[in-house]
Coordinates of C-alpha atoms in Angstrom, one line a residue:
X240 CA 17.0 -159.7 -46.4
X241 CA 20.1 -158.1 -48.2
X242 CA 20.1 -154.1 -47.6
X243 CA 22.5 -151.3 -48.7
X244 CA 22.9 -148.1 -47.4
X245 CA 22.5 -144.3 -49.2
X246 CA 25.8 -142.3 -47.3
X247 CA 26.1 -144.6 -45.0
X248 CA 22.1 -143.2 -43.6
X249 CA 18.7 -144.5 -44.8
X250 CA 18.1 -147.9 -46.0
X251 CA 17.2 -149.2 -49.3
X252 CA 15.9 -152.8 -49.9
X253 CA 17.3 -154.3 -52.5
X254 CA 14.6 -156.3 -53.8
X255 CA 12.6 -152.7 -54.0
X256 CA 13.6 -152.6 -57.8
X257 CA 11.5 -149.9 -58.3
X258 CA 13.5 -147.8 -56.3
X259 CA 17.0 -148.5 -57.2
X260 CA 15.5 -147.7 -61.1
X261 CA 14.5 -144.3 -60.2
X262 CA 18.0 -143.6 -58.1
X263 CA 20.3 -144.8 -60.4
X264 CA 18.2 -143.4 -63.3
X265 CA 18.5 -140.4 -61.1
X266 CA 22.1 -140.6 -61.1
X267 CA 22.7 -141.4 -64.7
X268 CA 20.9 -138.4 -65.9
X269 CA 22.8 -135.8 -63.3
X270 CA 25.7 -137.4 -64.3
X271 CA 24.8 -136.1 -68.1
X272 CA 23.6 -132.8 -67.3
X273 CA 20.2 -133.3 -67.6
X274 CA 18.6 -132.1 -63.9
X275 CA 15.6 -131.6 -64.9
X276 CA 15.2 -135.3 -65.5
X277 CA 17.3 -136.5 -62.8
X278 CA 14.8 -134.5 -59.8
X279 CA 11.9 -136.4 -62.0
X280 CA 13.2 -139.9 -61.1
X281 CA 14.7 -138.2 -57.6
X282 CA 10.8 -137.4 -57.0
X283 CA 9.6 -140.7 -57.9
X284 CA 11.7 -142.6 -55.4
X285 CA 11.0 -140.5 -52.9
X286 CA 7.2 -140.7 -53.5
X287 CA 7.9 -144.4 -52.7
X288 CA 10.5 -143.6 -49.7
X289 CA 9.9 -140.2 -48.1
X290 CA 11.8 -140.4 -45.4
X291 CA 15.4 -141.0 -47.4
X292 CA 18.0 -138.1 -46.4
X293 CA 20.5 -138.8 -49.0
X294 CA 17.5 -138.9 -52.1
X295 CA 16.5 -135.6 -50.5
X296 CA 20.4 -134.3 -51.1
X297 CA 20.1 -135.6 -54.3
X298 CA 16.7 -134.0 -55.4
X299 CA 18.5 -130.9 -54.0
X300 CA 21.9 -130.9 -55.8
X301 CA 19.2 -131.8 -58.9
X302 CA 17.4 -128.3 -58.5
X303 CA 20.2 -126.5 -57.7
X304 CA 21.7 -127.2 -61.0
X305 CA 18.3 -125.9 -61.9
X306 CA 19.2 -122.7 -60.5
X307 CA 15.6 -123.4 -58.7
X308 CA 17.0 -122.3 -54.8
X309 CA 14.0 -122.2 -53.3
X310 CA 13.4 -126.1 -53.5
X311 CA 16.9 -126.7 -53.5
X312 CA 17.0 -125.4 -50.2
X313 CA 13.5 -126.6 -48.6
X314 CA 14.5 -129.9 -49.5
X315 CA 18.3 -129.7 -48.1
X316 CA 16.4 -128.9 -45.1
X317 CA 14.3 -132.2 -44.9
X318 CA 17.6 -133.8 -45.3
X319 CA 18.9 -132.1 -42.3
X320 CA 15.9 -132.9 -40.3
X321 CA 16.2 -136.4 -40.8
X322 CA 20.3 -136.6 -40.7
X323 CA 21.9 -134.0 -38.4
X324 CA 25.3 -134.8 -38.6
X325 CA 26.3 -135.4 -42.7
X326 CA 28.8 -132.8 -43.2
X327 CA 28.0 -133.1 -47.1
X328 CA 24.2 -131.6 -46.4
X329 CA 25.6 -128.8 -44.9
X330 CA 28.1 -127.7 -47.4
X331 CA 25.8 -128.1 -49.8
X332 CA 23.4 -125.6 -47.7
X333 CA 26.0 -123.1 -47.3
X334 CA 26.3 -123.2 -51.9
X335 CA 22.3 -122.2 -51.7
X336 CA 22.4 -120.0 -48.9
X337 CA 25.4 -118.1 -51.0
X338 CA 23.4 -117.9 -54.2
X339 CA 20.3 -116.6 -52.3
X340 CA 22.6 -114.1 -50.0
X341 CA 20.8 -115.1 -47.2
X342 CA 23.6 -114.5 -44.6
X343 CA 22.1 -115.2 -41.3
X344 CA 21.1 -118.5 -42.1
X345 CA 24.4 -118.6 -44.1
X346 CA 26.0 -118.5 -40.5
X347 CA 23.9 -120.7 -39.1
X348 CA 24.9 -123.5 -40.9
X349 CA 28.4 -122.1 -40.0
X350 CA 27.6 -123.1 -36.6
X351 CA 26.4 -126.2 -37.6
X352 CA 29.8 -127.0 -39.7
X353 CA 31.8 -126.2 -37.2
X354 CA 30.4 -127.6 -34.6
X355 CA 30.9 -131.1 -36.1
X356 CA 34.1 -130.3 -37.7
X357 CA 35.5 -128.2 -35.1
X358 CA 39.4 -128.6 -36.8
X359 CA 38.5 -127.3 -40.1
X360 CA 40.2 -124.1 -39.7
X361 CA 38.2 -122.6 -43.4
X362 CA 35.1 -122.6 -41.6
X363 CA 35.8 -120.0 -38.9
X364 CA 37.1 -117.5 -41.9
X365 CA 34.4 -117.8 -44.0
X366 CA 31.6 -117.1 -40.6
X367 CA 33.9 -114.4 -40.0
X368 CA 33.6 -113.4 -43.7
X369 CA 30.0 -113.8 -43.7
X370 CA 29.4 -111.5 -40.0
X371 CA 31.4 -108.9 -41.8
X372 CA 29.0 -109.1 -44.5
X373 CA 26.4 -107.6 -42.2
X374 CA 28.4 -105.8 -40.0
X375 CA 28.3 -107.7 -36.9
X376 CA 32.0 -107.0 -36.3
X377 CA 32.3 -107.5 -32.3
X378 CA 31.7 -111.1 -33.6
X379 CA 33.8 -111.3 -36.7
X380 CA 36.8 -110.3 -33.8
X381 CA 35.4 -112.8 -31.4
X382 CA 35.7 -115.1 -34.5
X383 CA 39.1 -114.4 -34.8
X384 CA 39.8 -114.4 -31.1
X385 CA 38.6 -118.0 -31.2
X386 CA 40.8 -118.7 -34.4
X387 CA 43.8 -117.9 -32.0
X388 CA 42.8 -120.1 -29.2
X389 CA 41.9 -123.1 -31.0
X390 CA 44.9 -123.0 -34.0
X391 CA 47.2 -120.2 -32.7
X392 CA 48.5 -116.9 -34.4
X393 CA 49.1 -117.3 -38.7
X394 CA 49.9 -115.4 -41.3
X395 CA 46.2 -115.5 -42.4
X396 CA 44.9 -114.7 -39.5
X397 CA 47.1 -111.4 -39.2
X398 CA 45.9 -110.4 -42.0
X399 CA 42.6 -110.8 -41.9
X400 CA 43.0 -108.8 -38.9
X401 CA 44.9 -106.0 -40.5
X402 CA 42.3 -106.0 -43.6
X403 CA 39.4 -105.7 -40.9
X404 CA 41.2 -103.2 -39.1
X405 CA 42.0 -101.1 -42.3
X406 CA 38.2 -101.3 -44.1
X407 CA 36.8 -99.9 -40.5
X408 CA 39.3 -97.2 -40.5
X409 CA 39.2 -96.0 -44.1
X410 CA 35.3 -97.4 -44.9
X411 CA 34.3 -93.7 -45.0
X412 CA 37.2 -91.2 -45.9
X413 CA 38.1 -92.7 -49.0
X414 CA 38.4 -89.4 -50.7
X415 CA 40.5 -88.3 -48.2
X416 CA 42.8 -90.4 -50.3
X417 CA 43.3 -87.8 -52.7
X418 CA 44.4 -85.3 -50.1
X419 CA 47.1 -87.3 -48.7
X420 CA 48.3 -88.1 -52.5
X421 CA 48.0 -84.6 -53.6
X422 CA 49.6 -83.4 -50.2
X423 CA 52.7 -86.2 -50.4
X424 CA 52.7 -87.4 -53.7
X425 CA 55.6 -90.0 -53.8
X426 CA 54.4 -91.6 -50.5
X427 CA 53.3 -95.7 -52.1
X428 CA 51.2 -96.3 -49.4
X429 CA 48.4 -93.8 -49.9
X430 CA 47.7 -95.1 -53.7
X431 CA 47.8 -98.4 -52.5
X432 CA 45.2 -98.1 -49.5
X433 CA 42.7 -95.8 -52.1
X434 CA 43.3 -98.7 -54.4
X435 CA 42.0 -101.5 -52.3
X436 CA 38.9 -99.2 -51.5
X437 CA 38.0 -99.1 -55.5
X438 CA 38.7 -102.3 -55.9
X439 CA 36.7 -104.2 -52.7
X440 CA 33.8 -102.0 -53.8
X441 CA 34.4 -103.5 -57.7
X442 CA 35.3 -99.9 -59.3
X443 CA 38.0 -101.6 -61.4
X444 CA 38.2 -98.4 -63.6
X445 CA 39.2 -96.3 -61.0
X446 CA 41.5 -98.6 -59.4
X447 CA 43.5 -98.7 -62.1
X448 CA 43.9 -94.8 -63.0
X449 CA 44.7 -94.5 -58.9
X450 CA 47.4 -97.0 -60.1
X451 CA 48.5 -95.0 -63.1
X452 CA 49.2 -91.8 -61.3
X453 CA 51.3 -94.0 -58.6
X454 CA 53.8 -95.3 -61.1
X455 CA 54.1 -92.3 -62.6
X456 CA 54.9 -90.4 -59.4
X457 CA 56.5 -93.3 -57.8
X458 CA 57.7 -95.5 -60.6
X459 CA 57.3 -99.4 -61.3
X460 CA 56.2 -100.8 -58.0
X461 CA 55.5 -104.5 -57.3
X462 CA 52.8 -103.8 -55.4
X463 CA 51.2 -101.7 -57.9
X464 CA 51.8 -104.7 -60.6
X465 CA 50.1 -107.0 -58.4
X466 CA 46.9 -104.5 -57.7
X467 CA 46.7 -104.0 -61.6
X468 CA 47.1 -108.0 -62.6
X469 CA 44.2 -108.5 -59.7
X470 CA 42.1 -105.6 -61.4
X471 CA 42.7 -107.2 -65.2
X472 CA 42.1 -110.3 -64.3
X473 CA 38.1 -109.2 -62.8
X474 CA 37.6 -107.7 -65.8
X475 CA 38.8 -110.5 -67.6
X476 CA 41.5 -109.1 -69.2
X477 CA 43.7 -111.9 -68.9
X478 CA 47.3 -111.1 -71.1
X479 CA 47.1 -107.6 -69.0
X480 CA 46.9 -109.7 -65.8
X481 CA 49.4 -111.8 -66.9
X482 CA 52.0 -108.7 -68.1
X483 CA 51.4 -107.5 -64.7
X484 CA 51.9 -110.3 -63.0
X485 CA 55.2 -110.7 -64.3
X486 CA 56.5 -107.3 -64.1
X487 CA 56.0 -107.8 -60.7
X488 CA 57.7 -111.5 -60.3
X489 CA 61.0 -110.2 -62.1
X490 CA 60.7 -106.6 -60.1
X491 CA 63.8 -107.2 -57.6
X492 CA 61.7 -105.6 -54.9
X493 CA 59.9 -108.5 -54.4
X494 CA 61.6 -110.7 -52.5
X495 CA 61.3 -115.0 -52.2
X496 CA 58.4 -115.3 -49.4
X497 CA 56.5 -112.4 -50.7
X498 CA 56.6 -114.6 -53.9
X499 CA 55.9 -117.9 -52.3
X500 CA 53.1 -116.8 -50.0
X501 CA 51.6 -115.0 -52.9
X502 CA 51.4 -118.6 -54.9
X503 CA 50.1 -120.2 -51.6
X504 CA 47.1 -117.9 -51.3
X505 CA 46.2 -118.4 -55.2
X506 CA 46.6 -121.7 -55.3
X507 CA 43.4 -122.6 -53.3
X508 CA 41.5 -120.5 -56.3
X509 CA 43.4 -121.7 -59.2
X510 CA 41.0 -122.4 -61.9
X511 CA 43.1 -123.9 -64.4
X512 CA 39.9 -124.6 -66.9
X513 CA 39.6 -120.0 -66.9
X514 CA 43.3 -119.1 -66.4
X515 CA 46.7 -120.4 -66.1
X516 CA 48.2 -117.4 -66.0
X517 CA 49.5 -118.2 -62.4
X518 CA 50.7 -121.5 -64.0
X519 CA 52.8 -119.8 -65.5
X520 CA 54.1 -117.5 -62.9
X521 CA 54.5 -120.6 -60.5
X522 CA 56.9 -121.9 -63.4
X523 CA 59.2 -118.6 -63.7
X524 CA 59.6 -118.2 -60.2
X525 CA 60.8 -121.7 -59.7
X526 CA 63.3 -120.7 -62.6
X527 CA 64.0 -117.9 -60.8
X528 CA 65.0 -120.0 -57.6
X529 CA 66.5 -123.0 -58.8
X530 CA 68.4 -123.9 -55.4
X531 CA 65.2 -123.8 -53.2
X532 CA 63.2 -126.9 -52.8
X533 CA 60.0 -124.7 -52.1
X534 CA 60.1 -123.3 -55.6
X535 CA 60.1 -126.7 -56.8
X536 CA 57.3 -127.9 -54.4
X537 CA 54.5 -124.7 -55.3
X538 CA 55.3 -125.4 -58.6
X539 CA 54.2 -128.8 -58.5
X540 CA 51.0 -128.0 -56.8
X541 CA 50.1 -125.7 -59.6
X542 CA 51.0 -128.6 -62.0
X543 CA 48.7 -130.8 -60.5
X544 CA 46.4 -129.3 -60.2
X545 CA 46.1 -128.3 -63.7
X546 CA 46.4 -132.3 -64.3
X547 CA 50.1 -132.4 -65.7
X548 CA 50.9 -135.4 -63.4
X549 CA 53.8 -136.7 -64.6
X550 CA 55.4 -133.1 -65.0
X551 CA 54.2 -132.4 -61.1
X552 CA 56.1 -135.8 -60.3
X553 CA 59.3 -134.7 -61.6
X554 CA 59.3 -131.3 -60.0
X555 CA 58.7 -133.6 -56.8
X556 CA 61.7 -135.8 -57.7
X557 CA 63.5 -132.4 -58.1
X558 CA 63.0 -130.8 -54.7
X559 CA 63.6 -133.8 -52.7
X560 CA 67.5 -133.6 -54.2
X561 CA 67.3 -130.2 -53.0
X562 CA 66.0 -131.2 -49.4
X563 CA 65.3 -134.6 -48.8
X564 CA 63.9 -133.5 -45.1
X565 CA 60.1 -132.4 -45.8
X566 CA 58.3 -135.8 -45.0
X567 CA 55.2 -134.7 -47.2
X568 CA 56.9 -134.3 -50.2
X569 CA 57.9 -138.2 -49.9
X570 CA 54.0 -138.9 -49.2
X571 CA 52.8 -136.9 -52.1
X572 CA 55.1 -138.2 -54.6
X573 CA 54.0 -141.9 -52.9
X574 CA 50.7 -141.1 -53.3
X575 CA 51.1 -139.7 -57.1
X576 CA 52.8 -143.1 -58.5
X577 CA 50.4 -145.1 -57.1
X578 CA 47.5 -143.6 -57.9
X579 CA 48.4 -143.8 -61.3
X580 CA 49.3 -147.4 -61.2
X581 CA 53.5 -146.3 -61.5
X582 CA 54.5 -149.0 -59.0
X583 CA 58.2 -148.9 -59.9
X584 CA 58.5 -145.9 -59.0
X585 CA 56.4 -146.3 -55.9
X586 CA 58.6 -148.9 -54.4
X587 CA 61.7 -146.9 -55.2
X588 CA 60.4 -143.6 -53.7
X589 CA 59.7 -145.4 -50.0
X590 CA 62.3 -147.3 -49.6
X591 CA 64.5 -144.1 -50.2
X592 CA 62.1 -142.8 -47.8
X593 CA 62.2 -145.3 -45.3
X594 CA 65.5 -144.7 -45.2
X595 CA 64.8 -141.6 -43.0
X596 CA 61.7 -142.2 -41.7
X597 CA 61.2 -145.8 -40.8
X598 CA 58.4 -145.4 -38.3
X599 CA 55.8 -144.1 -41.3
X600 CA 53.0 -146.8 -41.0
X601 CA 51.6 -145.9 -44.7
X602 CA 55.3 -146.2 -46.5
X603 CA 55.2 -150.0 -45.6
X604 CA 51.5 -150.3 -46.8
X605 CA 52.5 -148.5 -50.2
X606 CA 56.0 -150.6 -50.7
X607 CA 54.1 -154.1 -50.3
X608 CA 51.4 -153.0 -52.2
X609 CA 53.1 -151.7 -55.2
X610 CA 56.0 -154.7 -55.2
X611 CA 52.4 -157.1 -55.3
X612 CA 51.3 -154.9 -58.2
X613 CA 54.8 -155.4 -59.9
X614 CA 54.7 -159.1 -59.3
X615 CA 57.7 -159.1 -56.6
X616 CA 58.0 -161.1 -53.8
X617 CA 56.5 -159.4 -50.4
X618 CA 57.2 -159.7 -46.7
X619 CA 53.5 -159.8 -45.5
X620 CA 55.6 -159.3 -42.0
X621 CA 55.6 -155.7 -43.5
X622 CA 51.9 -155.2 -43.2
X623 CA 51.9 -156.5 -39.8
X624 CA 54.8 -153.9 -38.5
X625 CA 52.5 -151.0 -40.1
X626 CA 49.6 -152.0 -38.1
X627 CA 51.5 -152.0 -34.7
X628 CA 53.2 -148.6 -36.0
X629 CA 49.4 -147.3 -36.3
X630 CA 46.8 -148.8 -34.1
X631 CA 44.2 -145.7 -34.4
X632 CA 44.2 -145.1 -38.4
X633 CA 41.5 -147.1 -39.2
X634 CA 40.9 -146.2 -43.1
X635 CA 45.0 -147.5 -43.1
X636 CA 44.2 -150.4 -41.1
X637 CA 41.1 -151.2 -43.3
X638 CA 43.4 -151.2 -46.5
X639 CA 45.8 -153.3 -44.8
X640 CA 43.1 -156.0 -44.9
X641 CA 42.5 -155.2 -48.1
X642 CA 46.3 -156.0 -49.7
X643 CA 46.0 -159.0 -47.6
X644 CA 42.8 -160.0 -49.4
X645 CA 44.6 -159.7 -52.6
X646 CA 48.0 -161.1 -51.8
X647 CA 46.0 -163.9 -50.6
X648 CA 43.6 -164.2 -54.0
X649 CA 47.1 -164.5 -55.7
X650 CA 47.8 -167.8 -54.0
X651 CA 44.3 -169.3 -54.7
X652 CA 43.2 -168.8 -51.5
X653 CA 39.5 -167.3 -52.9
X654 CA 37.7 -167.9 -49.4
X655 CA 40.7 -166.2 -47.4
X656 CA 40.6 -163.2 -49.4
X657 CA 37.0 -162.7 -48.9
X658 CA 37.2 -163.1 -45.5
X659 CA 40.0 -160.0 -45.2
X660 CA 37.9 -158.0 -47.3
X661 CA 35.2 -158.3 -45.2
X662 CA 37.6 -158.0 -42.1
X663 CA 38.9 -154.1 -43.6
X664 CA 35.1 -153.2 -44.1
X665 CA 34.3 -154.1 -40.7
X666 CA 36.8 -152.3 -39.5
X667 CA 35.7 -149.0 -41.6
X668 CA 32.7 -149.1 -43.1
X669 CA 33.0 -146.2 -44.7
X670 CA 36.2 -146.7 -46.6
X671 CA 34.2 -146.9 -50.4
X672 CA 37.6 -147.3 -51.9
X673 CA 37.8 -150.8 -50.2
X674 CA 34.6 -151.8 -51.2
X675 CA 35.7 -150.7 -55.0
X676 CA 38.4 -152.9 -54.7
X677 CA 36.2 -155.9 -53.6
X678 CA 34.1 -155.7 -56.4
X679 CA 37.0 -155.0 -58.8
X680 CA 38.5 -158.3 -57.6
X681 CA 35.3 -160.3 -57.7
X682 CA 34.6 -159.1 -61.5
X683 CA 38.5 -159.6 -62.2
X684 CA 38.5 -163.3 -61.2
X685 CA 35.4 -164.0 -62.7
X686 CA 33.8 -165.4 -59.6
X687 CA 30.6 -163.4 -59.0
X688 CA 29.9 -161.1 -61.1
X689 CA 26.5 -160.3 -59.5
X690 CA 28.1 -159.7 -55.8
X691 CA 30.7 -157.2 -57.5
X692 CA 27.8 -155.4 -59.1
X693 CA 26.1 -155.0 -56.3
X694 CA 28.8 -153.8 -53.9
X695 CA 30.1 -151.3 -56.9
X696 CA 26.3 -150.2 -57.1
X697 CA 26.7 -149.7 -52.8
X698 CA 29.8 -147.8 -53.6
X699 CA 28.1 -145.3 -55.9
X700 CA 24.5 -145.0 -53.4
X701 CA 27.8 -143.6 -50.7
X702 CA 29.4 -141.7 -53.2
X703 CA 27.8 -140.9 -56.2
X704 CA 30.7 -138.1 -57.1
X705 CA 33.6 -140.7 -57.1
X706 CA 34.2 -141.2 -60.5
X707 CA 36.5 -144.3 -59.5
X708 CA 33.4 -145.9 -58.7
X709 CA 31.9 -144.8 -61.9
X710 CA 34.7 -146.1 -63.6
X711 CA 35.2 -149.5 -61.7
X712 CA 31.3 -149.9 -62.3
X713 CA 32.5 -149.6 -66.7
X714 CA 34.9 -152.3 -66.1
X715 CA 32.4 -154.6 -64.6
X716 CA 30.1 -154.6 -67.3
X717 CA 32.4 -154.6 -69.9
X718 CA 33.3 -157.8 -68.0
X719 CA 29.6 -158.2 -67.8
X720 CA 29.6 -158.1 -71.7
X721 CA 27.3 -154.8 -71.5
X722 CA 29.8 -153.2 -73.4
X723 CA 27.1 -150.0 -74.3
X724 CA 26.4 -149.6 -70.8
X725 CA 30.1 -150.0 -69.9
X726 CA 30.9 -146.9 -72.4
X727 CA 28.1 -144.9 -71.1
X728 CA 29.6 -145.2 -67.2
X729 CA 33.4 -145.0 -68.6
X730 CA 32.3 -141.3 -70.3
X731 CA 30.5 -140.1 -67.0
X732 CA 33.8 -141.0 -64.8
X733 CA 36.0 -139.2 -67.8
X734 CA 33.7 -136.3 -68.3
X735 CA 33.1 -135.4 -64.9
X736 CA 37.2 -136.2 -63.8
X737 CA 38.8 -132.5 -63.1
X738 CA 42.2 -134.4 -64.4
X739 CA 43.5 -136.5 -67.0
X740 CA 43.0 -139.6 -65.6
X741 CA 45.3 -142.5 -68.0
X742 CA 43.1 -145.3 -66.2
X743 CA 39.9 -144.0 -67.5
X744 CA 41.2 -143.4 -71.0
X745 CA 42.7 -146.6 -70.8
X746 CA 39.6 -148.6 -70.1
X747 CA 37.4 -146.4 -72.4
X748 CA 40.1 -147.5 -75.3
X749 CA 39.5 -151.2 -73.9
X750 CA 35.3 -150.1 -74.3
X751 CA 36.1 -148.8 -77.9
X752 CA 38.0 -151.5 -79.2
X753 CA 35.6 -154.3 -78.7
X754 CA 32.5 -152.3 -79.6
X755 CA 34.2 -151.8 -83.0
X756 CA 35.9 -148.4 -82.9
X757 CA 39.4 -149.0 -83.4
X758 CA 40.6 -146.3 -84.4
X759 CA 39.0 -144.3 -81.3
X760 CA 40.5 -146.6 -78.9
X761 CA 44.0 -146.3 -80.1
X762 CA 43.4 -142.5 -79.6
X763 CA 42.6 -142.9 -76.0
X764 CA 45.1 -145.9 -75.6
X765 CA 47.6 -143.3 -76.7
X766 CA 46.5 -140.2 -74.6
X767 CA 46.4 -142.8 -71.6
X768 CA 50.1 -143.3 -71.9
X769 CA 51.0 -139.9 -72.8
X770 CA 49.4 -138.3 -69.7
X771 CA 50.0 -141.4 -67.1
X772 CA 53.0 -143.9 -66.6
X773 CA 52.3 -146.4 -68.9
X774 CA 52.5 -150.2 -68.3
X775 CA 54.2 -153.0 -70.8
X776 CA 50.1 -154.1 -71.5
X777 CA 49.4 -150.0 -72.5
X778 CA 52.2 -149.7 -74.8
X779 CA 51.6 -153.7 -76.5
X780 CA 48.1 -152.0 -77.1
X781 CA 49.6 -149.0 -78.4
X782 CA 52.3 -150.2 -80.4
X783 CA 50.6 -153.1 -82.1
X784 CA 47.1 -151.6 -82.4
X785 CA 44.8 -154.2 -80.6
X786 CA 43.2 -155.2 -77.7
X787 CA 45.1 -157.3 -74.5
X788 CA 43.3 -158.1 -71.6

């Protein structure tokens, strides 16, 4: 009997239609908002199927957007219980055991993290974090002593040392501050330190006047402009923030890699939906270095992340003339084009880059696939050279099988293409994105529509918070003629997409148009090639106003 698999874990029989009503129900209503009726049908399914870990991480992430904790949490446990080693339940532990400021248990499931992700360098900080929390500092340093022996000595790590070092020293005496001011008044330092007392312990007031009296006994500081933008921006004064921010980007003081590691440690909290300030200040400094490739690279970063793509991609294009030596700029630009379906541009970008670096498995993969997309002739040799370049990559081999399944689906050759599809799924079973493709082939073609619904509807049971699969699933019924059903999954991918996405707006345009809403279509036709790298089909849509398949 056919079966599917929930995150890869517990089983679920197809012909149990119940169940896959309430889960996808489930699903549908979290991907609306609606929790409260999402747990309902989460409940129901597991009335039916106790015993299934990833329902119980759903019911969870259900409550928790319920601000209810206390269930959240009891049943993240049950999930645990039954599936020790899904990295996902534990993250999703350590959001509830943050909101409930339970801290040993919050480094519990430290222990737990790392222990089965024992490279992932964040999750030693934030124990460390957490043990400082309730003072258990022998082991915050023994945290850190173990940060040195498994990753080496960093930046971050020195200054999480220094920060420890100065809050244990100066965690008392913080009035002495005003002594040393009033007793050497002109000496930065001693403002600064008092400073970062106020402001750890959230007196944002005080901060600030500490940092009034220091530029008027010191003058305009960089380091007092920065303390004063981080102050502003807690209090959510965000044009102060930003004035200070700039004063101190365009103070001469502060030199290039006190600029660029600044950017670097913001980017990892850049909200661009609550301020873009930083976007901003990413932008002038590049201006201000117009010579260093670096400038160029942060500055993209910032820009994708705030979902300018194409503007990220030229600022890409830009640092690689500067220095055409950083092998991960080539990869990210790579990865950009194809992921938004820019495949000219993709085979241009590696062959330039195979030019130096000829023994990059993935480059090869990319070229064939995009010159396949673009209708050019391939050397399938290619794909063969980028498996014997990387034997261990298994999610590369996997999608190796994959382009074969397509290049072989071009010639006719239906039964051949299945059997490489199936060949790249065996070979990493976990590799969702493959399975997407399978189904987005199958409904393509026309040849069973059925089979692609049901692996899209596998892909989405694995990874409910892939909006690709959401999206792949709205092409399928729109294929399906469930055009209402089709909108209603197209919305979900868009609405819960952190970027622009010109595929999705695309497809929803596609939705519009044959449901009757024309002139709603042509709005998202044209916002799909405004934000993306439109193809000749996009702009025959745009510019003559109808539908193309």
């Amino acid at each position: 009997m056919a079966q599917f698999t929930l995150y890869g874990q517990a089983t679920l029989n197809e012909d149990d239609v119940k169940s896959k009503t309430y889960f996808f129900e489930g699903i549908r209503e979290k991907l609306k908002g609606n929790y409260g009726a999402a747990a309902q049908n989460y409940e129901k399914f597991l009335a039916l199927n106790p015993n299934n870990d990833a329902v119980l991480y759903e019911l969870s992430l259900a409550q928790f957007g319920l601000k209810n904790y206390i269930d959240s949490e009891i049943n993240i446990r049950k999930a645990i219980a039954l599936n020790k080693t899904n990295t996902w339940y534990y993250r999703h532990q350590l959001a509830i055991l943050k909101k409930t400021n339970n801290i040993s248990r919050l480094i519990a499931t430290y222990d737990n993290l790392i222990e089965l992700e024992p490279s992932d360098v964040d999750l030693y900080f934030d124990k460390a974090a957490a043990l400082y929390q309730i003072s258990r500092l022998a082991e915050v340093m023994e945290t850190y002593s173990l940060i040195e022996s498994k990753f080496g000595t960093s930046s971050r790590l020195e200054d999480a040392k220094g920060i420890l070092n100065f809050f244990e020293i100066h965690k008392d005496v913080s009035k002495d501050y005003d002594h040393l001011i009033d007793t050497d008044p002109l000496n930065l330092e001693n403002y600064i330190d008092k400073a970062n007392v106020l402001l750890v312990q959230k007196k944002f007031d005080l901060a600030l006047e500490v940092l009034s009296r220091a530029e008027n006994n010191v003058g305009k500081r960089y380091e007092i402009a920065l303390l004063r933008a981080f102050a502003f921006k807690k209090i959510q004064k965000l044009d102060e923030s930003y004035a200070h921010l700039l004063e101190a980007f365009t103070n001469g003081q502060m030199d290039f890699d006190l600029k660029l590691k600044f950017l670097h440690q913001e980017l990892f909290d850049y909200d661009p939906q609550n301020d873009n300030n930083i976007l901003k200040i990413a932008e002038v400094f590049k201006n201000q270095f117009p010579n260093d490739s670096r400038a160029y690279d942060i500055y993209a970063e910032y820009l994708f992340k705030y979902g300018a793509i194409k503007k990220a991609a030229e600022q890409y294009e830009i640092s690689l003339t500067k220095n055409d030596q950083n092998y991960l700029i080539w990869e990210k630009l790579v990865s950009i084009y194809n992921q938004y379906g820019n495949y000219k541009d993709v085979i241009r970008i590696t062959e330039e880059a195979l030019s130096s670096y000829p023994n990059q498995a993935i480059l090869y993969y990319y070229n064939t696939f995009a010159k396949h997309r673009m209708g050019e002739k391939v050397i399938q040799d290619n794909l063969d050279f980028a498996i014997k370049l990387d034997t261990d990559n298994k999610r590369l081999l996997s999608c190796i099988q994959g382009l074969k399944a397509e290049l072989a689906w071009n010639k006719n050759k239906s039964k051949q293409a299945m059997e490489f599809f199936e060949k790249g799924m065996s070979i990493d079973p976990a590799n969702y994105i493959l399975v997407n493709s399978y189904a987005y082939f199958l409904a393509l073609k026309l040849i069973d529509l059925k089979q692609s619904e049901d692996l899209i509807k596998k892909a989405i049971l694995a990874e409910p918070n892939n909006m690709s699969h959401a999206a792949t699933y709205a092409f399928i019924l729109k294929k399906m003629g469930k055009l209402d059903e089709a909108k209603e999954w197209i919305t979900k991918a868009i609405q819960n997409n952190k970027q622009e996405n010109p595929v999705y707006s695309e497809l929803m345009g596609d939705i519009l148009f044959l449901l009757g809403s024309k002139e709603e279509a042509i709005q998202f036709w044209e916002k799909s090639a405004q934000v993306g790298f439109p193809s000749s089909n996009l702009l025959k849509k745009v510019n003559e106003k109808k539908y193309f398949d």
